[in-house]
Amino acid sequence: MLIVANWKAYVDSKEKAKKLYAAAKRLTPRADIVLAMPLPYLGLFGGATGAVALGAQDVSVTTGGAQTGEVTAAVLGDIGARYVIVGHSERRAQGETDIEILEKVRRALAHKLTPILCIGESERDEEARYLGVVRGQLAAVFGELSQKERLSLVVAYEPVWAIGKTAAESIMPSDLGEMVLYIRKVLGEYLPGKSALEVPILYGGSAEPENARGLAGGSGVDGFLVGHASVDPVIFTALVKAVS
Ligand code: PGA
C-alpha cells in the first residue's frame, strides 16, 4: 500500500512535524509512506534518504527566474522531495485549470518528481454525469503525455463531497470499487494492455481508521491520500495498521 499523508496547512510547528515524521518512520515496514508537508518543513527532512518519502502539496507552473513567490519543481527536487500533489480540489477551487495542472505535471516529471494527480467530482447525480467529470480530468492530462510519462503518474481519486468529513460520510466500499474500475477503464484508453494496471490509484476523502480497512478490501485501490487523519500520530498509525 502507498499511503500519502497530506498535511495541508494543519501542521504549524517543527516539533509536531518531527513527531509525525518519527511515527511515519516506524510504520515504513508496513507500507510505503509519503509525507506531503508545508514546504518549509521539507527542509527539516530533506537530507534524509530514509524509507519515508517526502512530497510537496503543489508546484509552480514556472521554470524559474523572475517569479516572486513561486516554488519550482527544480527546488522541490533539490530539497529532497520525490512526490508532488497536483490538481488537489482545494487548489482547483482557487481557480487552477486543467491546463495549469498539465503544465505542473510536466514540470514535476522534468525534475523526476512523481506527480500525484488528484481527480474527483464535486457531487453525485442520478444521471452519472460525475463519471464524465472524472473522465475529463483524466483526459486533460493523460491525453497529452507520452506513454512513458503516463506510467510515471499516481492517480488519487478524491470526490470533493467526501473530503474533510467523517468516516460515516465517506464513500461506500462498493462505490469506491466501481470508481476504481471506471478509472482503470479510462486509463486503459491511454495505456495499452495490462500497462494501465501499473498506474497506482489512491483514494482520498475522509479515510479514517474506522473505514480504511473496508475501503481497502476488495475495492482495488493501491493506497490512500489521507488529510485530517494524517496529522495525529496515533490516528495515522491506526489507519496505516488497519490497511496493511
Ligand atoms: P481528508 O482530506 O482526509 O481530510 O478528507 C483528503 C484530501 O483532501 O487529500
mmCIF file of C-alpha atoms and ligand atoms in Angstrom:
data_model
loop_
_atom_site.group_PDB
_atom_site.id
_atom_site.type_symbol
_atom_site.label_atom_id
_atom_site.label_comp_id
_atom_site.label_asym_id
_atom_site.label_seq_id
_atom_site.Cartn_x
_atom_site.Cartn_y
_atom_site.Cartn_z
ATOM 1 C CA MET A 1 0.000 0.000 0.000
ATOM 2 C CA LEU A 2 1.064 3.551 -0.754
ATOM 3 C CA ILE A 3 -0.092 5.977 1.932
ATOM 4 C CA VAL A 4 0.287 9.673 1.223
ATOM 5 C CA ALA A 5 -0.188 11.961 4.218
ATOM 6 C CA ASN A 6 -1.488 15.332 3.041
ATOM 7 C CA TRP A 7 -0.765 17.599 6.000
ATOM 8 C CA LYS A 8 -2.378 20.554 4.185
ATOM 9 C CA ALA A 9 -1.943 23.581 6.484
ATOM 10 C CA TYR A 10 -2.829 21.647 9.639
ATOM 11 C CA VAL A 11 0.758 21.351 10.909
ATOM 12 C CA ASP A 12 2.373 24.564 12.066
ATOM 13 C CA SER A 13 5.172 23.603 14.412
ATOM 14 C CA LYS A 14 8.525 21.923 13.809
ATOM 15 C CA GLU A 15 8.004 19.752 16.880
ATOM 16 C CA LYS A 16 4.757 18.369 15.517
ATOM 17 C CA ALA A 17 6.319 17.795 12.103
ATOM 18 C CA LYS A 18 9.139 15.821 13.714
ATOM 19 C CA LYS A 19 6.725 13.714 15.774
ATOM 20 C CA LEU A 20 4.706 12.860 12.679
ATOM 21 C CA TYR A 21 7.866 12.016 10.762
ATOM 22 C CA ALA A 22 9.019 9.693 13.564
ATOM 23 C CA ALA A 23 5.630 7.949 13.609
ATOM 24 C CA ALA A 24 5.746 7.510 9.826
ATOM 25 C CA LYS A 25 9.254 6.055 10.058
ATOM 26 C CA ARG A 26 8.058 3.392 12.489
ATOM 27 C CA LEU A 27 5.325 2.434 10.004
ATOM 28 C CA THR A 28 7.519 2.063 6.938
ATOM 29 C CA PRO A 29 7.974 -1.701 7.178
ATOM 30 C CA ARG A 30 4.187 -1.955 6.728
ATOM 31 C CA ALA A 31 3.568 0.499 3.891
ATOM 32 C CA ASP A 32 5.210 2.952 1.524
ATOM 33 C CA ILE A 33 4.686 6.318 3.152
ATOM 34 C CA VAL A 34 4.879 9.774 1.610
ATOM 35 C CA LEU A 35 4.612 12.872 3.791
ATOM 36 C CA ALA A 36 3.286 15.831 1.785
ATOM 37 C CA MET A 37 4.052 18.701 4.114
ATOM 38 C CA PRO A 38 4.126 22.504 4.086
ATOM 39 C CA LEU A 39 7.135 23.481 2.013
ATOM 40 C CA PRO A 40 9.463 24.945 4.658
ATOM 41 C CA TYR A 41 9.228 21.751 6.721
ATOM 42 C CA LEU A 42 10.622 19.748 3.818
ATOM 43 C CA GLY A 43 13.910 21.408 4.685
ATOM 44 C CA LEU A 44 13.897 19.699 8.100
ATOM 45 C CA PHE A 45 13.967 16.265 6.498
ATOM 46 C CA GLY A 46 15.229 16.983 3.014
ATOM 47 C CA GLY A 47 18.623 15.487 3.643
ATOM 48 C CA ALA A 48 17.088 12.276 4.926
ATOM 49 C CA THR A 49 17.286 9.426 2.479
ATOM 50 C CA GLY A 50 15.278 7.132 4.751
ATOM 51 C CA ALA A 51 12.293 4.990 3.998
ATOM 52 C CA VAL A 52 9.799 7.842 4.391
ATOM 53 C CA ALA A 53 9.442 9.721 1.120
ATOM 54 C CA LEU A 54 8.865 13.461 1.055
ATOM 55 C CA GLY A 55 6.267 15.236 -1.012
ATOM 56 C CA ALA A 56 5.047 18.746 -1.735
ATOM 57 C CA GLN A 57 1.397 19.788 -1.942
ATOM 58 C CA ASP A 58 1.760 21.876 -5.079
ATOM 59 C CA VAL A 59 4.377 23.006 -7.593
ATOM 60 C CA SER A 60 4.821 26.107 -9.703
ATOM 61 C CA VAL A 61 3.970 26.084 -13.413
ATOM 62 C CA THR A 62 7.025 28.272 -13.946
ATOM 63 C CA THR A 63 10.561 27.150 -14.651
ATOM 64 C CA GLY A 64 12.207 29.819 -12.517
ATOM 65 C CA GLY A 65 13.579 33.314 -12.887
ATOM 66 C CA ALA A 66 11.643 36.477 -12.087
ATOM 67 C CA GLN A 67 8.599 34.781 -10.491
ATOM 68 C CA THR A 68 8.109 36.166 -6.988
ATOM 69 C CA GLY A 69 6.644 33.641 -4.570
ATOM 70 C CA GLU A 70 6.857 30.609 -6.862
ATOM 71 C CA VAL A 71 8.439 27.313 -5.808
ATOM 72 C CA THR A 72 9.652 25.378 -8.827
ATOM 73 C CA ALA A 73 9.960 21.639 -9.359
ATOM 74 C CA ALA A 74 13.723 22.128 -9.519
ATOM 75 C CA VAL A 75 13.738 23.485 -5.954
ATOM 76 C CA LEU A 76 11.492 20.678 -4.709
ATOM 77 C CA GLY A 77 13.746 18.060 -6.255
ATOM 78 C CA ASP A 78 16.819 19.746 -4.870
ATOM 79 C CA ILE A 79 15.478 19.738 -1.317
ATOM 80 C CA GLY A 80 14.734 16.006 -1.478
ATOM 81 C CA ALA A 81 11.053 15.778 -2.424
ATOM 82 C CA ARG A 82 10.142 12.755 -4.536
ATOM 83 C CA TYR A 83 6.403 13.324 -4.953
ATOM 84 C CA VAL A 84 4.144 16.287 -5.566
ATOM 85 C CA ILE A 85 0.362 16.537 -5.276
ATOM 86 C CA VAL A 86 -1.075 18.198 -8.383
ATOM 87 C CA GLY A 87 -4.640 19.336 -9.019
ATOM 88 C CA HIS A 88 -5.928 18.956 -5.473
ATOM 89 C CA SER A 89 -9.559 20.097 -5.286
ATOM 90 C CA GLU A 90 -8.552 22.795 -2.799
ATOM 91 C CA ARG A 91 -6.212 24.225 -5.488
ATOM 92 C CA ARG A 92 -8.790 23.748 -8.264
ATOM 93 C CA ALA A 93 -11.233 25.716 -6.041
ATOM 94 C CA GLN A 94 -8.706 28.572 -6.124
ATOM 95 C CA GLY A 95 -9.057 28.641 -9.896
ATOM 96 C CA GLU A 96 -6.391 26.160 -11.010
ATOM 97 C CA THR A 97 -7.249 24.937 -14.515
ATOM 98 C CA ASP A 98 -6.672 21.634 -16.319
ATOM 99 C CA ILE A 99 -4.112 23.427 -18.500
ATOM 100 C CA GLU A 100 -2.119 24.557 -15.454
ATOM 101 C CA ILE A 101 -2.416 21.108 -13.919
ATOM 102 C CA LEU A 102 -0.963 19.538 -17.077
ATOM 103 C CA GLU A 103 1.890 22.038 -17.003
ATOM 104 C CA LYS A 104 2.590 21.267 -13.348
ATOM 105 C CA VAL A 105 2.668 17.553 -14.139
ATOM 106 C CA ARG A 106 5.168 18.238 -16.926
ATOM 107 C CA ARG A 107 7.337 20.387 -14.628
ATOM 108 C CA ALA A 108 7.306 17.665 -11.965
ATOM 109 C CA LEU A 109 8.241 14.918 -14.433
ATOM 110 C CA ALA A 110 11.051 17.045 -15.858
ATOM 111 C CA HIS A 111 12.616 17.041 -12.391
ATOM 112 C CA LYS A 112 11.971 13.383 -11.637
ATOM 113 C CA LEU A 113 9.197 14.061 -9.142
ATOM 114 C CA THR A 114 6.231 11.685 -9.157
ATOM 115 C CA PRO A 115 3.020 13.678 -9.693
ATOM 116 C CA ILE A 116 0.031 12.552 -7.621
ATOM 117 C CA LEU A 117 -2.787 13.706 -9.877
ATOM 118 C CA CYS A 118 -5.986 14.436 -7.924
ATOM 119 C CA ILE A 119 -9.309 13.969 -9.667
ATOM 120 C CA GLY A 120 -12.864 13.720 -8.404
ATOM 121 C CA GLU A 121 -16.362 15.060 -8.820
ATOM 122 C CA SER A 122 -17.904 17.772 -6.614
ATOM 123 C CA GLU A 123 -21.199 15.957 -6.350
ATOM 124 C CA ARG A 124 -23.003 12.835 -7.476
ATOM 125 C CA ASP A 125 -26.061 12.949 -9.706
ATOM 126 C CA GLU A 126 -28.598 10.319 -10.727
ATOM 127 C CA GLU A 127 -27.594 10.553 -14.400
ATOM 128 C CA ALA A 128 -23.975 9.670 -13.515
ATOM 129 C CA ARG A 129 -22.633 12.840 -15.115
ATOM 130 C CA TYR A 130 -19.907 12.707 -12.451
ATOM 131 C CA LEU A 131 -18.273 9.954 -14.470
ATOM 132 C CA GLY A 132 -17.816 12.455 -17.290
ATOM 133 C CA VAL A 133 -16.147 14.889 -14.878
ATOM 134 C CA VAL A 134 -13.646 12.266 -13.796
ATOM 135 C CA ARG A 135 -13.026 11.182 -17.383
ATOM 136 C CA GLY A 136 -12.448 14.797 -18.427
ATOM 137 C CA GLN A 137 -9.922 15.413 -15.654
ATOM 138 C CA LEU A 138 -8.007 12.263 -16.615
ATOM 139 C CA ALA A 139 -8.138 13.026 -20.340
ATOM 140 C CA ALA A 140 -6.828 16.571 -19.809
ATOM 141 C CA VAL A 141 -3.562 15.125 -18.502
ATOM 142 C CA PHE A 142 -3.182 11.558 -19.790
ATOM 143 C CA GLY A 143 -4.288 12.601 -23.274
ATOM 144 C CA GLU A 144 -1.349 14.993 -23.547
ATOM 145 C CA LEU A 145 1.501 12.846 -22.239
ATOM 146 C CA SER A 146 3.748 10.251 -23.811
ATOM 147 C CA GLN A 147 3.328 6.585 -22.929
ATOM 148 C CA LYS A 148 6.384 6.692 -20.664
ATOM 149 C CA GLU A 149 5.164 9.815 -18.865
ATOM 150 C CA ARG A 150 1.726 8.293 -18.288
ATOM 151 C CA LEU A 151 3.312 5.390 -16.456
ATOM 152 C CA SER A 152 5.111 7.793 -14.086
ATOM 153 C CA LEU A 153 1.926 9.156 -12.525
ATOM 154 C CA VAL A 154 -0.069 8.235 -9.448
ATOM 155 C CA VAL A 155 -3.809 8.955 -9.620
ATOM 156 C CA ALA A 156 -5.704 9.971 -6.469
ATOM 157 C CA TYR A 157 -9.479 9.712 -6.705
ATOM 158 C CA GLU A 158 -10.844 12.253 -4.250
ATOM 159 C CA PRO A 159 -14.556 13.002 -4.508
ATOM 160 C CA VAL A 160 -14.861 16.564 -3.230
ATOM 161 C CA TRP A 161 -18.095 15.788 -1.337
ATOM 162 C CA ALA A 162 -16.231 13.275 0.834
ATOM 163 C CA ILE A 163 -13.250 15.459 1.764
ATOM 164 C CA GLY A 164 -12.883 16.783 5.297
ATOM 165 C CA LYS A 165 -15.891 14.899 6.686
ATOM 166 C CA THR A 166 -16.045 11.740 8.801
ATOM 167 C CA ALA A 167 -15.710 8.041 8.016
ATOM 168 C CA ALA A 168 -19.519 7.718 8.200
ATOM 169 C CA GLU A 169 -19.947 10.327 5.444
ATOM 170 C CA SER A 170 -17.187 8.973 3.213
ATOM 171 C CA ILE A 171 -17.646 6.843 0.113
ATOM 172 C CA MET A 172 -19.002 3.283 0.473
ATOM 173 C CA PRO A 173 -16.547 0.478 -0.377
ATOM 174 C CA SER A 174 -18.759 -0.799 -3.223
ATOM 175 C CA ASP A 175 -18.985 2.685 -4.791
ATOM 176 C CA LEU A 176 -15.218 3.046 -4.496
ATOM 177 C CA GLY A 177 -14.770 -0.325 -6.200
ATOM 178 C CA GLU A 178 -16.895 0.880 -9.121
ATOM 179 C CA MET A 179 -14.894 4.098 -9.426
ATOM 180 C CA VAL A 180 -11.576 2.253 -9.400
ATOM 181 C CA LEU A 181 -12.850 0.036 -12.234
ATOM 182 C CA TYR A 182 -14.026 3.070 -14.158
ATOM 183 C CA ILE A 183 -10.727 4.914 -13.721
ATOM 184 C CA ARG A 184 -8.833 1.800 -14.846
ATOM 185 C CA LYS A 185 -11.061 1.606 -17.923
ATOM 186 C CA VAL A 186 -10.327 5.244 -18.817
ATOM 187 C CA LEU A 187 -6.599 4.743 -18.185
ATOM 188 C CA GLY A 188 -6.807 1.724 -20.481
ATOM 189 C CA GLU A 189 -7.689 4.085 -23.328
ATOM 190 C CA TYR A 190 -4.280 5.727 -22.915
ATOM 191 C CA LEU A 191 -2.168 2.769 -21.909
ATOM 192 C CA PRO A 192 -2.130 -0.474 -23.880
ATOM 193 C CA GLY A 193 -2.841 -3.926 -22.468
ATOM 194 C CA LYS A 194 -2.036 -4.543 -18.877
ATOM 195 C CA SER A 195 0.160 -1.474 -18.505
ATOM 196 C CA ALA A 196 -2.835 0.581 -17.221
ATOM 197 C CA LEU A 197 -2.637 -1.590 -14.111
ATOM 198 C CA GLU A 198 0.809 -0.151 -13.361
ATOM 199 C CA VAL A 199 -0.612 3.292 -12.515
ATOM 200 C CA PRO A 200 -1.386 3.277 -8.785
ATOM 201 C CA ILE A 201 -4.855 4.531 -7.847
ATOM 202 C CA LEU A 202 -5.258 6.042 -4.385
ATOM 203 C CA TYR A 203 -8.424 7.024 -2.588
ATOM 204 C CA GLY A 204 -8.799 10.251 -0.601
ATOM 205 C CA GLY A 205 -11.748 11.775 1.228
ATOM 206 C CA SER A 206 -12.265 11.107 4.931
ATOM 207 C CA ALA A 207 -10.211 7.941 5.033
ATOM 208 C CA GLU A 208 -10.005 7.272 8.783
ATOM 209 C CA PRO A 209 -9.001 4.242 10.878
ATOM 210 C CA GLU A 210 -12.712 3.325 11.113
ATOM 211 C CA ASN A 211 -13.365 2.936 7.379
ATOM 212 C CA ALA A 212 -9.957 2.461 5.783
ATOM 213 C CA ARG A 213 -9.856 -1.319 6.071
ATOM 214 C CA GLY A 214 -13.284 -1.635 4.464
ATOM 215 C CA LEU A 215 -12.282 0.734 1.668
ATOM 216 C CA ALA A 216 -9.028 -1.114 1.055
ATOM 217 C CA GLY A 217 -10.544 -4.587 0.955
ATOM 218 C CA GLY A 218 -11.779 -5.562 -2.449
ATOM 219 C CA SER A 219 -12.086 -2.071 -3.955
ATOM 220 C CA GLY A 220 -8.856 -2.422 -5.926
ATOM 221 C CA VAL A 221 -7.239 0.736 -4.567
ATOM 222 C CA ASP A 222 -3.471 0.746 -4.230
ATOM 223 C CA GLY A 223 -3.411 3.143 -1.302
ATOM 224 C CA PHE A 224 -4.767 6.298 0.279
ATOM 225 C CA LEU A 225 -4.297 10.052 0.265
ATOM 226 C CA VAL A 226 -5.068 10.990 3.851
ATOM 227 C CA GLY A 227 -5.817 14.511 5.053
ATOM 228 C CA HIS A 228 -7.083 15.190 8.583
ATOM 229 C CA ALA A 229 -6.390 11.647 9.807
ATOM 230 C CA SER A 230 -2.706 12.052 8.899
ATOM 231 C CA VAL A 231 -1.872 14.865 11.343
ATOM 232 C CA ASP A 232 -2.281 12.960 14.586
ATOM 233 C CA PRO A 233 0.421 10.310 15.083
ATOM 234 C CA VAL A 234 -1.912 7.935 16.963
ATOM 235 C CA ILE A 235 -4.735 8.166 14.423
ATOM 236 C CA PHE A 236 -2.378 7.937 11.439
ATOM 237 C CA THR A 237 -0.673 4.894 12.954
ATOM 238 C CA ALA A 238 -4.055 3.215 13.489
ATOM 239 C CA LEU A 239 -5.040 3.937 9.880
ATOM 240 C CA VAL A 240 -1.843 2.532 8.392
ATOM 241 C CA LYS A 241 -2.108 -0.565 10.605
ATOM 242 C CA ALA A 242 -5.747 -1.020 9.558
ATOM 243 C CA VAL A 243 -4.864 -1.252 5.861
ATOM 244 C CA SER A 244 -1.544 -3.094 5.998
HETATM 245 P P1 PGA B 1 -9.386 14.392 4.225
HETATM 246 O O1 PGA B 1 -8.583 15.048 3.037
HETATM 247 O O2 PGA B 1 -8.746 13.060 4.532
HETATM 248 O O3 PGA B 1 -9.262 15.354 5.356
HETATM 249 O O4 PGA B 1 -10.800 14.226 3.765
HETATM 250 C C1 PGA B 1 -8.101 14.298 1.965
HETATM 251 C C2 PGA B 1 -7.525 15.218 0.932
HETATM 252 O O5 PGA B 1 -8.124 16.282 0.684
HETATM 253 O O6 PGA B 1 -6.463 14.943 0.374
#
